[in-house]
Amino acid sequence: MPFNPKPEYTISPKLFPVGDFYRYADEFVTRPPYQRKGVWSTKKKQALLDSLFRRYYIPKIVIREVRLNNDKAVNEVVDGQQRIIVVQEFFDNKLKLPKSLSDIHAGLADKYYNDLGAEFKRFVDKELQYDADVVRGIDDPHNPQHQKIATEIFWRLQQGESLNFMEIAHARLASLVRNFVVKYADDITFDFSEYKPIDNNPNKHKFFNIYSRDNDRMQHLLLLTRFLLLEKANGPTELRDSAVADFIDETISPNGIGNETYENDSYAKAVISNLNTFYEIFKGDPMLDEKSGLKELSRDYTTISFYLLLRHLKNNYILNENSKKLFHDFIINEFYPRWTNISDEDNDVLLFSSSRQMDQNNIEERSQILRQLFFEFVNKQNAEILTKDNKRNFNEAQKIMIYRHNKGFCQLCLSEGKSEKEAQVSWGEYEADHILAHSQGGTTDINNAQVLCRYHNRKKSGK
């Protein structure tokens, strides 16, 4: 028998009147979850309209049939997003016909759709069409293999495009890390339950309001992924492109599409916590506006170094308003001016600036230098940052002394006016608690300890 492998999908040709993309827009998913949001210039959009009206050759649109249930399907635009958006904007009177069409008829040039005469509208509605190939047989939006094939078709059609590794990684729909960074770092998102794109991402972290880089090539997603790698390694590690891509691929899961459970991972929680603190420290800076972040946060290698310094301070020192201000002032008033105007004699900043690569050694070098410069700055300010007590847990002997000292009564139960009988906690149920929280500098000794019942200990901890 001759070799003839079974195809994974079928292709059917189909003609679509261009007006269908506007009148029945809800039937077309113009930006699938594996695609970025592209933007054409007005000049390029009008050039396409010129080609349409002149009946010039326009490459086929590729559409994948996606079945949402037994009686409903949508057309996913695998290739042709911008060609469809152009005609949608034209019918919506947001885009004029080009002046170049004046040589065909003066009534066409520089006109919106609503401005056209009846004969021209008839021509547009009846004659103008897009030629398409419709892909069938890979129509399950929750099937990882179907999504993978659709993505592969998309990438093969984009071979002439300049795509960076992060844009390719963005298409790993079943990766849990990919889903996390898309949720918190992308400008746009996708609703898998309704299978439709959402142009404004309400979950994007506010940190990126102070980060002064565009996200047009997914720089925000890249930075957030690197922060995750730092947390996973508990400090400096390899952050080169290959390490980021491998990390995203490592978390590909059979049930990963639309799965956001990675945000419950300890590394993810630590990143969000650190970014919350970062934003709180800088959110009131007068440089900030709706269009631009802080100039001090415009380079990845410096921003990553600032992140490492902040997480070191949070893990080892009491981060109160005073220490937060010192961190802010160090970056704004001390380090950034020195870094942007490096003196030939400023060996520390010279070495920092020359160690800008994303390998572990360079990141470690920058981290050590920045930490040293920060504490030199603190000393110059005649300031002090209090260290945390590294011992977090009470030992067995201390627990016994605490229990005996408080006579086994939950101190918060008593403060609420409960009777001693109601406040009594058995040895097996009691929990030793820091009166002044460890995170706020409270020491782990019996003078800073009290008996709590499980309910009050969890309530106090916010669990």
CSV table of N, CA and C in Angstrom, one decimal, residues 71-223:
chain,number,residue,atom,x,y,z
A,71,ASP,N,-24.7,23.1,19.2
A,71,ASP,CA,-25.4,23.9,18.3
A,71,ASP,C,-24.8,25.3,18.1
A,72,LYS,N,-23.6,25.5,18.5
A,72,LYS,CA,-23.0,26.8,18.3
A,72,LYS,C,-21.5,26.7,18.0
A,73,ALA,N,-21.1,27.4,16.9
A,73,ALA,CA,-19.7,27.4,16.5
A,73,ALA,C,-19.3,28.8,16.2
A,74,VAL,N,-18.0,29.1,16.3
A,74,VAL,CA,-17.5,30.4,15.9
A,74,VAL,C,-16.3,30.2,14.9
A,75,ASN,N,-16.0,31.3,14.2
A,75,ASN,CA,-14.9,31.3,13.2
A,75,ASN,C,-13.7,32.0,13.9
A,76,GLU,N,-12.7,31.2,14.2
A,76,GLU,CA,-11.4,31.7,14.7
A,76,GLU,C,-10.5,32.1,13.6
A,77,VAL,N,-10.0,33.3,13.6
A,77,VAL,CA,-9.2,33.8,12.6
A,77,VAL,C,-7.7,33.4,12.9
A,78,VAL,N,-7.2,32.4,12.2
A,78,VAL,CA,-5.9,31.9,12.4
A,78,VAL,C,-4.9,32.9,11.8
A,79,ASP,N,-5.3,33.3,10.6
A,79,ASP,CA,-4.4,34.3,9.9
A,79,ASP,C,-5.3,35.3,9.1
A,80,GLY,N,-5.1,36.6,9.3
A,80,GLY,CA,-5.9,37.6,8.7
A,80,GLY,C,-6.6,38.6,9.6
A,81,GLN,N,-6.1,38.6,10.8
A,81,GLN,CA,-6.6,39.5,11.9
A,81,GLN,C,-6.8,40.9,11.4
A,82,GLN,N,-5.7,41.5,10.9
A,82,GLN,CA,-5.7,42.9,10.5
A,82,GLN,C,-6.5,43.1,9.2
A,83,ARG,N,-6.6,42.2,8.3
A,83,ARG,CA,-7.4,42.4,7.1
A,83,ARG,C,-8.9,42.4,7.5
A,84,ILE,N,-9.3,41.7,8.5
A,84,ILE,CA,-10.7,41.7,9.0
A,84,ILE,C,-10.9,43.0,9.7
A,85,ILE,N,-10.0,43.4,10.6
A,85,ILE,CA,-10.2,44.7,11.4
A,85,ILE,C,-10.3,45.9,10.4
A,86,VAL,N,-9.6,45.9,9.3
A,86,VAL,CA,-9.6,47.0,8.4
A,86,VAL,C,-11.1,47.1,7.8
A,87,VAL,N,-11.7,46.1,7.4
A,87,VAL,CA,-13.0,46.2,6.8
A,87,VAL,C,-14.1,46.5,8.0
A,88,GLN,N,-13.8,46.0,9.1
A,88,GLN,CA,-14.7,46.3,10.3
A,88,GLN,C,-14.7,47.8,10.6
A,89,GLU,N,-13.5,48.4,10.6
A,89,GLU,CA,-13.3,49.8,10.8
A,89,GLU,C,-13.9,50.6,9.7
A,90,PHE,N,-13.8,50.2,8.5
A,90,PHE,CA,-14.4,50.9,7.3
A,90,PHE,C,-15.9,50.9,7.5
A,91,PHE,N,-16.5,49.8,7.7
A,91,PHE,CA,-18.0,49.7,7.9
A,91,PHE,C,-18.5,50.5,9.1
A,92,ASP,N,-17.6,50.6,10.1
A,92,ASP,CA,-18.0,51.3,11.3
A,92,ASP,C,-17.7,52.8,11.2
A,93,ASN,N,-17.3,53.3,10.0
A,93,ASN,CA,-17.0,54.7,9.7
A,93,ASN,C,-15.8,55.3,10.6
A,94,LYS,N,-14.9,54.4,10.9
A,94,LYS,CA,-13.7,54.8,11.6
A,94,LYS,C,-12.5,54.9,10.7
A,95,LEU,N,-12.6,54.5,9.4
A,95,LEU,CA,-11.5,54.5,8.5
A,95,LEU,C,-12.0,54.9,7.1
A,96,LYS,N,-11.4,55.9,6.5
A,96,LYS,CA,-11.8,56.4,5.2
A,96,LYS,C,-11.1,55.6,4.1
A,97,LEU,N,-11.7,55.7,2.9
A,97,LEU,CA,-11.1,55.2,1.7
A,97,LEU,C,-9.9,56.1,1.4
A,98,PRO,N,-8.9,55.5,0.8
A,98,PRO,CA,-7.7,56.4,0.4
A,98,PRO,C,-8.0,57.3,-0.7
A,99,LYS,N,-7.3,58.4,-0.8
A,99,LYS,CA,-7.4,59.4,-1.9
A,99,LYS,C,-6.9,58.8,-3.2
A,100,SER,N,-6.1,57.7,-3.1
A,100,SER,CA,-5.6,57.1,-4.3
A,100,SER,C,-6.7,56.5,-5.2
A,101,LEU,N,-7.9,56.3,-4.6
A,101,LEU,CA,-9.0,55.7,-5.4
A,101,LEU,C,-9.7,56.8,-6.3
A,102,SER,N,-9.2,58.0,-6.3
A,102,SER,CA,-9.8,59.1,-7.1
A,102,SER,C,-9.7,58.8,-8.6
A,103,ASP,N,-8.6,58.0,-9.0
A,103,ASP,CA,-8.5,57.7,-10.4
A,103,ASP,C,-9.5,56.7,-10.9
A,104,ILE,N,-10.1,56.0,-10.0
A,104,ILE,CA,-11.2,55.1,-10.3
A,104,ILE,C,-12.5,55.8,-10.4
A,105,HIS,N,-12.8,56.6,-9.3
A,105,HIS,CA,-14.0,57.5,-9.3
A,105,HIS,C,-13.8,58.5,-8.2
A,106,ALA,N,-14.2,59.7,-8.5
A,106,ALA,CA,-14.0,60.8,-7.6
A,106,ALA,C,-14.9,60.6,-6.4
A,107,GLY,N,-16.0,59.8,-6.5
A,107,GLY,CA,-16.9,59.6,-5.4
A,107,GLY,C,-16.4,58.6,-4.4
A,108,LEU,N,-15.2,58.1,-4.6
A,108,LEU,CA,-14.7,57.1,-3.6
A,108,LEU,C,-13.7,57.7,-2.7
A,109,ALA,N,-12.9,58.6,-3.3
A,109,ALA,CA,-11.7,59.1,-2.5
A,109,ALA,C,-12.0,59.8,-1.2
A,110,ASP,N,-11.3,59.4,-0.2
A,110,ASP,CA,-11.4,60.1,1.1
A,110,ASP,C,-12.8,60.0,1.7
A,111,LYS,N,-13.6,58.9,1.5
A,111,LYS,CA,-14.9,58.8,1.9
A,111,LYS,C,-15.0,57.7,3.0
A,112,TYR,N,-15.9,57.9,4.0
A,112,TYR,CA,-16.3,56.9,4.9
A,112,TYR,C,-17.4,56.0,4.2
A,113,TYR,N,-17.7,54.9,4.8
A,113,TYR,CA,-18.7,54.0,4.2
A,113,TYR,C,-20.1,54.8,4.1
A,114,ASN,N,-20.5,55.4,5.2
A,114,ASN,CA,-21.7,56.1,5.2
A,114,ASN,C,-21.8,57.3,4.2
A,115,ASP,N,-20.7,57.8,3.8
A,115,ASP,CA,-20.6,58.9,2.8
A,115,ASP,C,-20.8,58.4,1.4
A,116,LEU,N,-20.7,57.1,1.1
A,116,LEU,CA,-20.8,56.6,-0.2
A,116,LEU,C,-22.2,56.6,-0.8
A,117,GLY,N,-22.3,56.8,-2.1
A,117,GLY,CA,-23.6,56.8,-2.7
A,117,GLY,C,-24.1,55.4,-2.8
A,118,ALA,N,-25.4,55.2,-3.1
A,118,ALA,CA,-26.0,53.9,-3.1
A,118,ALA,C,-25.3,52.9,-4.0
A,119,GLU,N,-24.9,53.4,-5.2
A,119,GLU,CA,-24.3,52.4,-6.1
A,119,GLU,C,-22.9,51.9,-5.6
A,120,PHE,N,-22.2,52.8,-4.9
A,120,PHE,CA,-20.9,52.3,-4.3
A,120,PHE,C,-21.2,51.4,-3.2
A,121,LYS,N,-22.2,51.7,-2.3
A,121,LYS,CA,-22.5,50.8,-1.2
A,121,LYS,C,-22.9,49.4,-1.7
A,122,ARG,N,-23.7,49.4,-2.8
A,122,ARG,CA,-24.1,48.1,-3.4
A,122,ARG,C,-22.8,47.3,-3.9
A,123,PHE,N,-21.9,48.0,-4.5
A,123,PHE,CA,-20.7,47.4,-4.9
A,123,PHE,C,-19.9,46.8,-3.8
A,124,VAL,N,-19.8,47.5,-2.7
A,124,VAL,CA,-19.1,47.1,-1.5
A,124,VAL,C,-19.8,45.8,-0.9
A,125,ASP,N,-21.1,46.0,-0.8
A,125,ASP,CA,-21.9,44.9,-0.1
A,125,ASP,C,-22.0,43.6,-0.9
A,126,LYS,N,-22.1,43.8,-2.2
A,126,LYS,CA,-22.4,42.6,-3.1
A,126,LYS,C,-21.1,42.0,-3.7
A,127,GLU,N,-20.1,42.8,-4.0
A,127,GLU,CA,-19.0,42.4,-4.8
A,127,GLU,C,-17.7,42.1,-4.0
A,128,LEU,N,-17.5,42.9,-3.0
A,128,LEU,CA,-16.2,42.7,-2.3
A,128,LEU,C,-16.2,41.6,-1.3
A,129,GLN,N,-15.3,40.7,-1.5
A,129,GLN,CA,-15.2,39.4,-0.7
A,129,GLN,C,-13.8,39.1,-0.3
A,130,TYR,N,-13.6,38.4,0.7
A,130,TYR,CA,-12.3,37.8,1.1
A,130,TYR,C,-12.4,36.3,0.8
A,131,ASP,N,-11.3,35.8,0.2
A,131,ASP,CA,-11.2,34.4,-0.1
A,131,ASP,C,-10.6,33.7,1.2
A,132,ALA,N,-11.2,32.6,1.6
A,132,ALA,CA,-10.7,32.0,2.9
A,132,ALA,C,-10.6,30.5,2.7
A,133,ASP,N,-9.7,30.0,3.5
A,133,ASP,CA,-9.6,28.5,3.8
A,133,ASP,C,-10.1,28.3,5.2
A,134,VAL,N,-11.1,27.4,5.3
A,134,VAL,CA,-11.7,27.1,6.6
A,134,VAL,C,-11.2,25.7,7.0
A,135,VAL,N,-10.5,25.7,8.2
A,135,VAL,CA,-9.9,24.5,8.8
A,135,VAL,C,-11.0,23.8,9.7
A,136,ARG,N,-11.2,22.6,9.4
A,136,ARG,CA,-12.2,21.8,10.2
A,136,ARG,C,-11.5,20.5,10.7
A,137,GLY,N,-12.1,20.1,11.8
A,137,GLY,CA,-11.6,18.8,12.4
A,137,GLY,C,-10.8,19.0,13.6
A,138,ILE,N,-10.4,20.2,14.0
A,138,ILE,CA,-9.6,20.5,15.2
A,138,ILE,C,-10.4,21.6,15.9
A,139,ASP,N,-11.7,21.3,16.2
A,139,ASP,CA,-12.6,22.4,16.6
A,139,ASP,C,-12.9,22.4,18.1
A,140,ASP,N,-12.2,21.6,19.0
A,140,ASP,CA,-12.5,21.6,20.4
A,140,ASP,C,-11.5,22.7,21.1
A,141,PRO,N,-12.1,23.8,21.6
A,141,PRO,CA,-11.2,24.8,22.2
A,141,PRO,C,-10.6,24.4,23.5
A,142,HIS,N,-11.0,23.3,24.1
A,142,HIS,CA,-10.4,22.8,25.4
A,142,HIS,C,-9.5,21.6,25.2
A,143,ASN,N,-9.3,21.2,23.9
A,143,ASN,CA,-8.4,20.1,23.6
A,143,ASN,C,-7.0,20.6,23.3
A,144,PRO,N,-6.0,20.3,24.2
A,144,PRO,CA,-4.7,20.8,24.0
A,144,PRO,C,-4.1,20.5,22.6
A,145,GLN,N,-4.4,19.3,22.1
A,145,GLN,CA,-3.8,18.9,20.8
A,145,GLN,C,-4.4,19.7,19.7
A,146,HIS,N,-5.7,20.0,19.8
A,146,HIS,CA,-6.4,20.8,18.8
A,146,HIS,C,-5.8,22.3,18.8
A,147,GLN,N,-5.6,22.8,20.0
A,147,GLN,CA,-5.1,24.1,20.1
A,147,GLN,C,-3.6,24.2,19.7
A,148,LYS,N,-2.9,23.1,19.9
A,148,LYS,CA,-1.5,23.0,19.5
A,148,LYS,C,-1.4,23.1,18.0
A,149,ILE,N,-2.3,22.3,17.3
A,149,ILE,CA,-2.2,22.3,15.8
A,149,ILE,C,-2.6,23.6,15.3
A,150,ALA,N,-3.6,24.3,15.9
A,150,ALA,CA,-4.0,25.6,15.4
A,150,ALA,C,-2.9,26.6,15.6
A,151,THR,N,-2.2,26.5,16.7
A,151,THR,CA,-1.0,27.3,16.9
A,151,THR,C,0.1,27.1,15.9
A,152,GLU,N,0.3,25.8,15.6
A,152,GLU,CA,1.4,25.5,14.7
A,152,GLU,C,1.0,26.0,13.3
A,153,ILE,N,-0.2,26.0,12.9
A,153,ILE,CA,-0.7,26.6,11.6
A,153,ILE,C,-0.4,28.0,11.6
A,154,PHE,N,-0.7,28.7,12.7
A,154,PHE,CA,-0.5,30.1,12.9
A,154,PHE,C,1.0,30.5,12.7
A,155,TRP,N,1.9,29.7,13.4
A,155,TRP,CA,3.3,30.1,13.4
A,155,TRP,C,3.9,29.8,12.0
A,156,ARG,N,3.4,28.8,11.3
A,156,ARG,CA,4.0,28.5,10.0
A,156,ARG,C,3.5,29.6,9.0
A,157,LEU,N,2.4,30.2,9.2
A,157,LEU,CA,1.9,31.3,8.4
A,157,LEU,C,2.6,32.6,8.7
A,158,GLN,N,3.3,32.6,9.8
A,158,GLN,CA,4.0,33.9,10.3
A,158,GLN,C,5.5,33.8,10.0
A,159,GLN,N,6.0,32.9,9.2
A,159,GLN,CA,7.4,32.7,9.0
A,159,GLN,C,8.1,34.0,8.5
A,160,GLY,N,7.4,34.8,7.8
A,160,GLY,CA,7.9,36.1,7.3
A,160,GLY,C,7.9,37.2,8.4
A,161,GLU,N,7.2,36.9,9.5
A,161,GLU,CA,7.2,38.0,10.5
A,161,GLU,C,8.3,37.8,11.5
A,162,SER,N,8.7,38.9,12.2
A,162,SER,CA,9.7,38.9,13.2
A,162,SER,C,9.1,38.7,14.5
A,163,LEU,N,9.2,37.5,15.0
A,163,LEU,CA,8.6,37.2,16.3
A,163,LEU,C,9.7,36.8,17.3
A,164,ASN,N,9.6,37.4,18.5
A,164,ASN,CA,10.6,37.1,19.5
A,164,ASN,C,10.2,35.8,20.3
A,165,PHE,N,11.1,35.3,21.1
A,165,PHE,CA,10.8,34.0,21.8
A,165,PHE,C,9.6,34.2,22.7
A,166,MET,N,9.4,35.3,23.3
A,166,MET,CA,8.3,35.5,24.3
A,166,MET,C,7.0,35.5,23.5
A,167,GLU,N,6.9,36.0,22.3
A,167,GLU,CA,5.7,35.9,21.5
A,167,GLU,C,5.4,34.5,21.2
A,168,ILE,N,6.4,33.7,20.9
A,168,ILE,CA,6.2,32.3,20.7
A,168,ILE,C,5.7,31.6,21.9
A,169,ALA,N,6.4,31.9,23.1
A,169,ALA,CA,6.0,31.3,24.3
A,169,ALA,C,4.6,31.6,24.7
A,170,HIS,N,4.1,32.8,24.3
A,170,HIS,CA,2.8,33.2,24.6
A,170,HIS,C,1.7,32.3,24.0
A,171,ALA,N,2.1,31.6,23.0
A,171,ALA,CA,1.1,30.6,22.4
A,171,ALA,C,1.1,29.3,23.1
A,172,ARG,N,1.8,29.1,24.2
A,172,ARG,CA,1.8,27.8,24.9
A,172,ARG,C,0.6,27.9,25.9
A,173,LEU,N,-0.6,27.7,25.3
A,173,LEU,CA,-1.8,27.9,26.0
A,173,LEU,C,-2.0,27.0,27.2
A,174,ALA,N,-1.3,25.8,27.2
A,174,ALA,CA,-1.5,24.8,28.3
A,174,ALA,C,-0.4,25.0,29.4
A,175,SER,N,0.4,26.0,29.3
A,175,SER,CA,1.4,26.3,30.3
A,175,SER,C,0.9,27.1,31.4
A,176,LEU,N,1.0,26.6,32.7
A,176,LEU,CA,0.5,27.3,33.8
A,176,LEU,C,1.2,28.6,34.1
A,177,VAL,N,2.5,28.6,33.9
A,177,VAL,CA,3.3,29.8,34.0
A,177,VAL,C,2.9,30.8,33.0
A,178,ARG,N,2.7,30.4,31.8
A,178,ARG,CA,2.3,31.3,30.7
A,178,ARG,C,0.9,31.9,31.1
A,179,ASN,N,0.0,31.2,31.6
A,179,ASN,CA,-1.3,31.7,32.0
A,179,ASN,C,-1.2,32.7,33.1
A,180,PHE,N,-0.3,32.5,34.1
A,180,PHE,CA,-0.1,33.4,35.2
A,180,PHE,C,0.4,34.7,34.7
A,181,VAL,N,1.5,34.7,33.8
A,181,VAL,CA,2.1,36.0,33.4
A,181,VAL,C,1.2,36.7,32.4
A,182,VAL,N,0.4,36.0,31.6
A,182,VAL,CA,-0.6,36.6,30.8
A,182,VAL,C,-1.7,37.4,31.6
A,183,LYS,N,-2.1,36.7,32.7
A,183,LYS,CA,-3.1,37.3,33.6
A,183,LYS,C,-2.7,38.6,34.2
A,184,TYR,N,-1.4,38.6,34.7
A,184,TYR,CA,-0.9,39.7,35.5
A,184,TYR,C,0.0,40.7,34.8
A,185,ALA,N,0.4,40.4,33.5
A,185,ALA,CA,1.3,41.3,32.8
A,185,ALA,C,0.9,41.7,31.4
A,186,ASP,N,-0.2,41.0,30.9
A,186,ASP,CA,-0.6,41.4,29.5
A,186,ASP,C,-1.6,42.5,29.5
A,187,ASP,N,-1.7,43.3,28.5
A,187,ASP,CA,-2.6,44.4,28.4
A,187,ASP,C,-4.0,43.8,28.0
A,188,ILE,N,-4.0,42.7,27.4
A,188,ILE,CA,-5.3,42.1,26.9
A,188,ILE,C,-5.4,40.7,27.5
A,189,THR,N,-6.6,40.1,27.4
A,189,THR,CA,-6.8,38.8,27.9
A,189,THR,C,-7.8,38.0,27.0
A,190,PHE,N,-8.2,36.8,27.5
A,190,PHE,CA,-9.1,36.0,26.7
A,190,PHE,C,-10.0,35.2,27.6
A,191,ASP,N,-11.3,35.3,27.3
A,191,ASP,CA,-12.3,34.6,28.1
A,191,ASP,C,-12.5,33.2,27.5
A,192,PHE,N,-12.0,32.2,28.1
A,192,PHE,CA,-12.1,30.8,27.5
A,192,PHE,C,-13.5,30.3,27.7
A,193,SER,N,-14.2,30.7,28.7
A,193,SER,CA,-15.6,30.2,28.9
A,193,SER,C,-16.5,30.7,27.8
A,194,GLU,N,-16.3,31.9,27.3
A,194,GLU,CA,-17.1,32.5,26.2
A,194,GLU,C,-16.4,32.4,24.9
A,195,TYR,N,-15.1,32.0,25.0
A,195,TYR,CA,-14.2,31.9,23.8
A,195,TYR,C,-14.2,33.2,23.0
A,196,LYS,N,-13.8,34.3,23.7
A,196,LYS,CA,-13.7,35.6,23.0
A,196,LYS,C,-12.6,36.4,23.6
A,197,PRO,N,-12.0,37.3,22.8
A,197,PRO,CA,-10.9,38.1,23.3
A,197,PRO,C,-11.5,39.3,24.1
A,198,ILE,N,-10.7,39.8,25.1
A,198,ILE,CA,-11.0,40.9,25.9
A,198,ILE,C,-9.9,41.9,25.8
A,199,ASP,N,-10.2,43.1,25.3
A,199,ASP,CA,-9.2,44.1,25.0
A,199,ASP,C,-8.5,44.8,26.1
A,200,ASN,N,-9.2,44.8,27.3
A,200,ASN,CA,-8.6,45.4,28.5
A,200,ASN,C,-8.5,44.4,29.6
A,201,ASN,N,-7.3,44.2,30.1
A,201,ASN,CA,-7.1,43.2,31.1
A,201,ASN,C,-7.3,43.8,32.5
A,202,PRO,N,-8.3,43.5,33.2
A,202,PRO,CA,-8.6,44.1,34.6
A,202,PRO,C,-7.6,43.6,35.6
A,203,ASN,N,-6.9,42.4,35.3
A,203,ASN,CA,-6.1,41.8,36.3
A,203,ASN,C,-4.6,42.3,36.2
A,204,LYS,N,-4.3,43.1,35.2
A,204,LYS,CA,-2.9,43.5,35.1
A,204,LYS,C,-2.4,44.2,36.3
A,205,HIS,N,-1.2,43.8,36.8
A,205,HIS,CA,-0.7,44.3,38.0
A,205,HIS,C,-0.3,45.8,37.9
A,206,LYS,N,-0.6,46.5,39.0
A,206,LYS,CA,-0.3,48.0,38.9
A,206,LYS,C,1.1,48.3,38.9
A,207,PHE,N,2.0,47.3,39.2
A,207,PHE,CA,3.4,47.5,39.1
A,207,PHE,C,3.8,48.0,37.7
A,208,PHE,N,3.1,47.5,36.7
A,208,PHE,CA,3.5,47.9,35.3
A,208,PHE,C,3.0,49.3,35.0
A,209,ASN,N,2.3,50.0,35.9
A,209,ASN,CA,2.0,51.4,35.7
A,209,ASN,C,3.3,52.2,36.1
A,210,ILE,N,4.1,51.7,36.9
A,210,ILE,CA,5.4,52.4,37.2
A,210,ILE,C,6.6,52.0,36.5
A,211,TYR,N,6.4,50.9,35.7
A,211,TYR,CA,7.5,50.3,34.9
A,211,TYR,C,7.5,51.0,33.6
A,212,SER,N,8.6,51.6,33.2
A,212,SER,CA,8.6,52.5,32.1
A,212,SER,C,9.1,51.8,30.8
A,213,ARG,N,8.4,50.8,30.4
A,213,ARG,CA,8.7,50.1,29.1
A,213,ARG,C,7.4,49.7,28.5
A,214,ASP,N,7.4,49.8,27.2
A,214,ASP,CA,6.2,49.4,26.4
A,214,ASP,C,6.0,47.9,26.5
A,215,ASN,N,4.8,47.4,26.2
A,215,ASN,CA,4.6,46.0,26.2
A,215,ASN,C,4.3,45.5,24.8
A,216,ASP,N,4.7,46.2,23.8
A,216,ASP,CA,4.4,45.9,22.4
A,216,ASP,C,5.0,44.5,21.9
A,217,ARG,N,6.2,44.2,22.5
A,217,ARG,CA,6.8,42.9,22.2
A,217,ARG,C,6.8,41.9,23.5
A,218,MET,N,5.8,42.2,24.3
A,218,MET,CA,5.6,41.3,25.5
A,218,MET,C,6.7,41.4,26.5
A,219,GLN,N,7.3,42.7,26.7
A,219,GLN,CA,8.4,42.9,27.6
A,219,GLN,C,7.9,42.7,29.1
A,220,HIS,N,6.6,43.1,29.3
A,220,HIS,CA,6.0,43.0,30.7
A,220,HIS,C,5.9,41.5,31.1
A,221,LEU,N,5.5,40.7,30.1
A,221,LEU,CA,5.4,39.2,30.4
A,221,LEU,C,6.7,38.6,30.7
A,222,LEU,N,7.7,39.0,29.9
A,222,LEU,CA,9.1,38.5,30.1
A,222,LEU,C,9.6,38.9,31.5
A,223,LEU,N,9.4,40.1,31.9
A,223,LEU,CA,9.9,40.6,33.2
A,223,LEU,C,9.2,39.8,34.3
